[in-house]
mmCIF file of C-alpha atoms in Angstrom:
data_model
loop_
_atom_site.group_PDB
_atom_site.id
_atom_site.type_symbol
_atom_site.label_atom_id
_atom_site.label_comp_id
_atom_site.label_asym_id
_atom_site.label_seq_id
_atom_site.Cartn_x
_atom_site.Cartn_y
_atom_site.Cartn_z
ATOM 1 C CA MET A 1 27.579 -53.892 -23.593
ATOM 2 C CA ARG A 2 27.705 -54.136 -27.376
ATOM 3 C CA ARG A 3 29.848 -51.553 -29.111
ATOM 4 C CA THR A 4 29.395 -50.135 -32.579
ATOM 5 C CA LYS A 5 32.112 -50.581 -35.182
ATOM 6 C CA GLU A 6 32.955 -46.893 -34.843
ATOM 7 C CA GLU A 7 33.322 -47.161 -31.058
ATOM 8 C CA ALA A 8 35.478 -50.264 -31.438
ATOM 9 C CA GLN A 9 37.671 -48.474 -33.986
ATOM 10 C CA ARG A 10 38.060 -45.457 -31.665
ATOM 11 C CA THR A 11 39.064 -47.779 -28.821
ATOM 12 C CA ARG A 12 41.606 -49.534 -31.057
ATOM 13 C CA GLU A 13 43.075 -46.183 -32.137
ATOM 14 C CA LYS A 14 43.216 -45.002 -28.521
ATOM 15 C CA ILE A 15 45.165 -48.148 -27.575
ATOM 16 C CA PHE A 16 47.443 -47.754 -30.622
ATOM 17 C CA LYS A 17 48.234 -44.074 -29.910
ATOM 18 C CA SER A 18 48.653 -44.614 -26.168
ATOM 19 C CA ALA A 19 51.037 -47.517 -26.742
ATOM 20 C CA LEU A 20 53.045 -45.478 -29.253
ATOM 21 C CA ARG A 21 53.427 -42.580 -26.787
ATOM 22 C CA LEU A 22 54.470 -44.963 -24.033
ATOM 23 C CA PHE A 23 56.916 -46.819 -26.278
ATOM 24 C CA ILE A 24 58.547 -43.480 -27.094
ATOM 25 C CA ASP A 25 58.515 -42.191 -23.501
ATOM 26 C CA LYS A 26 59.445 -45.366 -21.625
ATOM 27 C CA GLY A 27 60.702 -47.699 -24.317
ATOM 28 C CA TYR A 28 59.008 -50.810 -25.634
ATOM 29 C CA ASP A 29 60.667 -53.150 -23.143
ATOM 30 C CA SER A 30 59.766 -50.957 -20.147
ATOM 31 C CA THR A 31 56.109 -50.542 -21.125
ATOM 32 C CA SER A 32 53.589 -53.021 -19.744
ATOM 33 C CA ILE A 33 50.059 -53.832 -20.823
ATOM 34 C CA ASN A 34 48.954 -52.199 -17.549
ATOM 35 C CA ASP A 35 50.735 -48.988 -18.611
ATOM 36 C CA ILE A 36 48.889 -49.092 -21.938
ATOM 37 C CA THR A 37 45.481 -49.704 -20.348
ATOM 38 C CA GLY A 38 46.067 -46.860 -17.886
ATOM 39 C CA LYS A 39 47.153 -44.401 -20.577
ATOM 40 C CA ALA A 40 44.327 -45.406 -22.949
ATOM 41 C CA GLY A 41 41.698 -45.579 -20.207
ATOM 42 C CA VAL A 42 40.581 -49.051 -21.266
ATOM 43 C CA THR A 43 40.480 -52.509 -19.714
ATOM 44 C CA LYS A 44 42.943 -55.328 -20.364
ATOM 45 C CA GLY A 45 40.071 -57.129 -22.054
ATOM 46 C CA ALA A 46 39.766 -54.270 -24.552
ATOM 47 C CA VAL A 47 43.486 -54.403 -25.324
ATOM 48 C CA TYR A 48 43.387 -58.178 -25.811
ATOM 49 C CA TRP A 49 40.226 -57.914 -27.904
ATOM 50 C CA HIS A 50 42.018 -55.677 -30.399
ATOM 51 C CA PHE A 51 45.585 -57.001 -30.109
ATOM 52 C CA LYS A 52 47.032 -60.430 -29.372
ATOM 53 C CA ASP A 53 49.746 -58.992 -27.092
ATOM 54 C CA LYS A 54 52.124 -56.057 -26.667
ATOM 55 C CA GLU A 55 54.319 -57.282 -29.508
ATOM 56 C CA SER A 56 51.369 -57.267 -31.914
ATOM 57 C CA ILE A 57 50.740 -53.610 -31.007
ATOM 58 C CA LEU A 58 54.363 -52.810 -31.877
ATOM 59 C CA SER A 59 54.059 -54.829 -35.094
ATOM 60 C CA GLU A 60 51.041 -52.772 -36.105
ATOM 61 C CA ILE A 61 52.853 -49.517 -35.286
ATOM 62 C CA ILE A 62 55.835 -50.605 -37.379
ATOM 63 C CA ASP A 63 53.589 -51.671 -40.265
ATOM 64 C CA TYR A 64 51.703 -48.374 -40.132
ATOM 65 C CA TYR A 65 54.845 -46.244 -40.343
ATOM 66 C CA ASP A 66 56.550 -48.556 -42.848
ATOM 67 C CA ASN A 67 53.501 -48.303 -45.109
ATOM 68 C CA GLN A 68 53.570 -44.507 -44.809
ATOM 69 C CA ALA A 69 57.251 -44.482 -45.759
ATOM 70 C CA ILE A 70 56.630 -46.868 -48.650
ATOM 71 C CA SER A 71 53.788 -44.707 -49.970
ATOM 72 C CA ASN A 72 56.009 -41.594 -49.780
ATOM 73 C CA LEU A 73 58.849 -43.158 -51.795
ATOM 74 C CA PRO A 74 57.167 -42.745 -55.221
ATOM 75 C CA ILE A 75 56.522 -39.077 -54.436
ATOM 76 C CA VAL A 76 60.206 -38.465 -53.726
ATOM 77 C CA LEU A 77 61.334 -40.548 -56.686
ATOM 78 C CA LYS A 78 59.129 -38.511 -59.092
ATOM 79 C CA GLU A 79 60.641 -35.214 -57.920
ATOM 80 C CA LYS A 80 62.720 -33.304 -60.422
ATOM 81 C CA ALA A 81 65.888 -33.454 -58.363
ATOM 82 C CA SER A 82 69.309 -35.022 -58.701
ATOM 83 C CA PRO A 83 69.660 -38.660 -57.603
ATOM 84 C CA LEU A 84 71.874 -37.649 -54.652
ATOM 85 C CA LEU A 85 69.309 -35.113 -53.477
ATOM 86 C CA LYS A 86 66.603 -37.788 -53.663
ATOM 87 C CA ILE A 87 68.783 -40.045 -51.496
ATOM 88 C CA LYS A 88 68.958 -37.202 -48.981
ATOM 89 C CA PHE A 89 65.164 -36.757 -49.112
ATOM 90 C CA ILE A 90 64.461 -40.420 -48.348
ATOM 91 C CA THR A 91 67.204 -40.688 -45.709
ATOM 92 C CA TYR A 92 66.661 -37.432 -43.836
ATOM 93 C CA PRO A 93 63.368 -38.411 -42.104
ATOM 94 C CA HIS A 94 65.281 -41.143 -40.230
ATOM 95 C CA PHE A 95 67.130 -38.407 -38.306
ATOM 96 C CA PRO A 96 64.502 -36.063 -36.865
ATOM 97 C CA GLU A 97 65.481 -32.719 -35.407
ATOM 98 C CA LEU A 98 63.964 -33.011 -31.957
ATOM 99 C CA LYS A 99 64.152 -30.040 -29.610
ATOM 100 C CA SER A 100 65.774 -31.862 -26.728
ATOM 101 C CA LYS A 101 68.506 -34.436 -26.397
ATOM 102 C CA ARG A 102 66.203 -36.412 -24.062
ATOM 103 C CA LYS A 103 63.529 -36.733 -26.786
ATOM 104 C CA LEU A 104 66.148 -37.682 -29.363
ATOM 105 C CA LYS A 105 67.531 -40.374 -27.054
ATOM 106 C CA LYS A 106 64.018 -41.775 -26.524
ATOM 107 C CA TYR A 107 63.363 -41.761 -30.265
ATOM 108 C CA PHE A 108 66.635 -43.530 -31.054
ATOM 109 C CA ARG A 109 66.090 -46.041 -28.221
ATOM 110 C CA LEU A 110 62.691 -46.951 -29.664
ATOM 111 C CA LYS A 111 64.206 -47.292 -33.143
ATOM 112 C CA ALA A 112 66.829 -49.674 -31.692
ATOM 113 C CA GLU A 113 64.067 -51.703 -30.007
ATOM 114 C CA ILE A 114 62.170 -51.792 -33.290
ATOM 115 C CA SER A 115 65.290 -53.135 -35.023
ATOM 116 C CA ASP A 116 65.354 -55.931 -32.452
ATOM 117 C CA HIS A 117 61.654 -56.571 -33.130
ATOM 118 C CA TRP A 118 62.330 -56.804 -36.886
ATOM 119 C CA ARG A 119 65.053 -59.332 -36.209
ATOM 120 C CA ARG A 120 62.599 -61.517 -34.220
ATOM 121 C CA ARG A 121 59.900 -61.007 -36.842
ATOM 122 C CA GLY A 122 62.290 -61.884 -39.656
ATOM 123 C CA SER A 123 60.874 -59.246 -41.970
ATOM 124 C CA GLN A 124 61.828 -55.702 -42.887
ATOM 125 C CA PRO A 125 59.788 -54.779 -45.972
ATOM 126 C CA TYR A 126 60.589 -51.057 -45.827
ATOM 127 C CA ALA A 127 64.294 -51.644 -45.205
ATOM 128 C CA LYS A 128 64.530 -53.878 -48.273
ATOM 129 C CA LEU A 129 62.646 -51.381 -50.423
ATOM 130 C CA PHE A 130 64.778 -48.507 -49.048
ATOM 131 C CA ILE A 131 67.988 -50.331 -50.031
ATOM 132 C CA LYS A 132 66.588 -51.204 -53.476
ATOM 133 C CA GLU A 133 65.580 -47.589 -54.214
ATOM 134 C CA VAL A 134 68.807 -46.090 -52.876
ATOM 135 C CA THR A 135 70.770 -48.555 -55.026
ATOM 136 C CA ALA A 136 68.806 -47.431 -58.111
ATOM 137 C CA LEU A 137 69.448 -43.781 -57.208
ATOM 138 C CA PHE A 138 73.188 -44.433 -56.891
ATOM 139 C CA VAL A 139 73.083 -46.083 -60.345
ATOM 140 C CA ASP A 140 71.415 -42.901 -61.669
ATOM 141 C CA ALA A 141 73.930 -40.712 -59.826
ATOM 142 C CA LYS A 142 76.757 -42.682 -61.413
ATOM 143 C CA LYS A 143 75.248 -42.235 -64.893
ATOM 144 C CA ALA A 144 74.785 -38.505 -64.230
ATOM 145 C CA GLY A 145 78.407 -38.146 -63.164
ATOM 146 C CA GLU A 146 77.466 -37.099 -59.611
ATOM 147 C CA VAL A 147 79.675 -39.779 -58.080
ATOM 148 C CA VAL A 148 82.915 -41.486 -59.037
ATOM 149 C CA LYS A 149 82.742 -44.105 -61.791
ATOM 150 C CA TYR A 150 84.076 -46.944 -59.631
ATOM 151 C CA LEU A 151 81.324 -46.510 -57.011
ATOM 152 C CA ASP A 152 79.425 -49.721 -56.197
ATOM 153 C CA PRO A 153 75.719 -48.737 -55.926
ATOM 154 C CA ASP A 154 74.826 -51.859 -53.920
ATOM 155 C CA ALA A 155 77.598 -51.267 -51.380
ATOM 156 C CA GLU A 156 76.712 -47.580 -51.069
ATOM 157 C CA ALA A 157 73.012 -48.320 -50.502
ATOM 158 C CA LEU A 158 73.875 -50.865 -47.810
ATOM 159 C CA THR A 159 76.238 -48.353 -46.221
ATOM 160 C CA ILE A 160 73.473 -45.723 -46.039
ATOM 161 C CA SER A 161 71.112 -48.316 -44.504
ATOM 162 C CA PHE A 162 73.773 -49.382 -41.985
ATOM 163 C CA LEU A 163 74.461 -45.757 -41.082
ATOM 164 C CA VAL A 164 70.787 -45.203 -40.287
ATOM 165 C CA THR A 165 70.353 -48.376 -38.226
ATOM 166 C CA GLY A 166 73.801 -48.145 -36.665
ATOM 167 C CA THR A 167 73.127 -44.595 -35.508
ATOM 168 C CA TYR A 168 70.034 -45.746 -33.608
ATOM 169 C CA ILE A 169 71.885 -48.603 -31.964
ATOM 170 C CA ARG A 170 75.048 -46.618 -31.169
ATOM 171 C CA TYR A 171 73.054 -43.717 -29.729
ATOM 172 C CA ASP A 172 71.065 -46.117 -27.560
ATOM 173 C CA ILE A 173 74.265 -47.680 -26.208
ATOM 174 C CA ASP A 174 76.205 -44.479 -25.528
ATOM 175 C CA ASP A 175 74.814 -41.074 -26.479
ATOM 176 C CA THR A 176 77.914 -39.210 -25.235
ATOM 177 C CA ILE A 177 79.762 -39.835 -28.492
ATOM 178 C CA PHE A 178 77.235 -37.590 -30.249
ATOM 179 C CA ASN A 179 78.153 -34.452 -28.270
#
């Protein structure tokens, strides 16, 4: 049966959203294509028509959210706020306030799995842009006298990035240290 472009797009979105929910609930590694087809109510053929494999679904999810984050950066950077407050604004979304520890653990586990995916993919466009913008904000904070004069903006930006990524990984390994 021939599908219209709109029907095909709805099917693709259904697969995308179902996979995202499953990746959060079960983890990327524990989710199978069969899980995705069951949740989306589609056939394996439909999944493979729209996506090469499970990893390509995750790649598209990452690209979607990275692009959202990238498009939000200019908005934050244009705000009339101190450089340190802007750093907080662009860092804070990486640490959501979820209502339950179970949801937070699932979120952080998925973020750790995504970090592993980036490593295999060899590309982290948002991470590089995040570090570049945070470095520039630390330069501005230094000029404004908000931080000590001997502060190294590059080292501080990397530290912020490592804190974000390290939190995901550490939480995934042993969440008891966060009590």
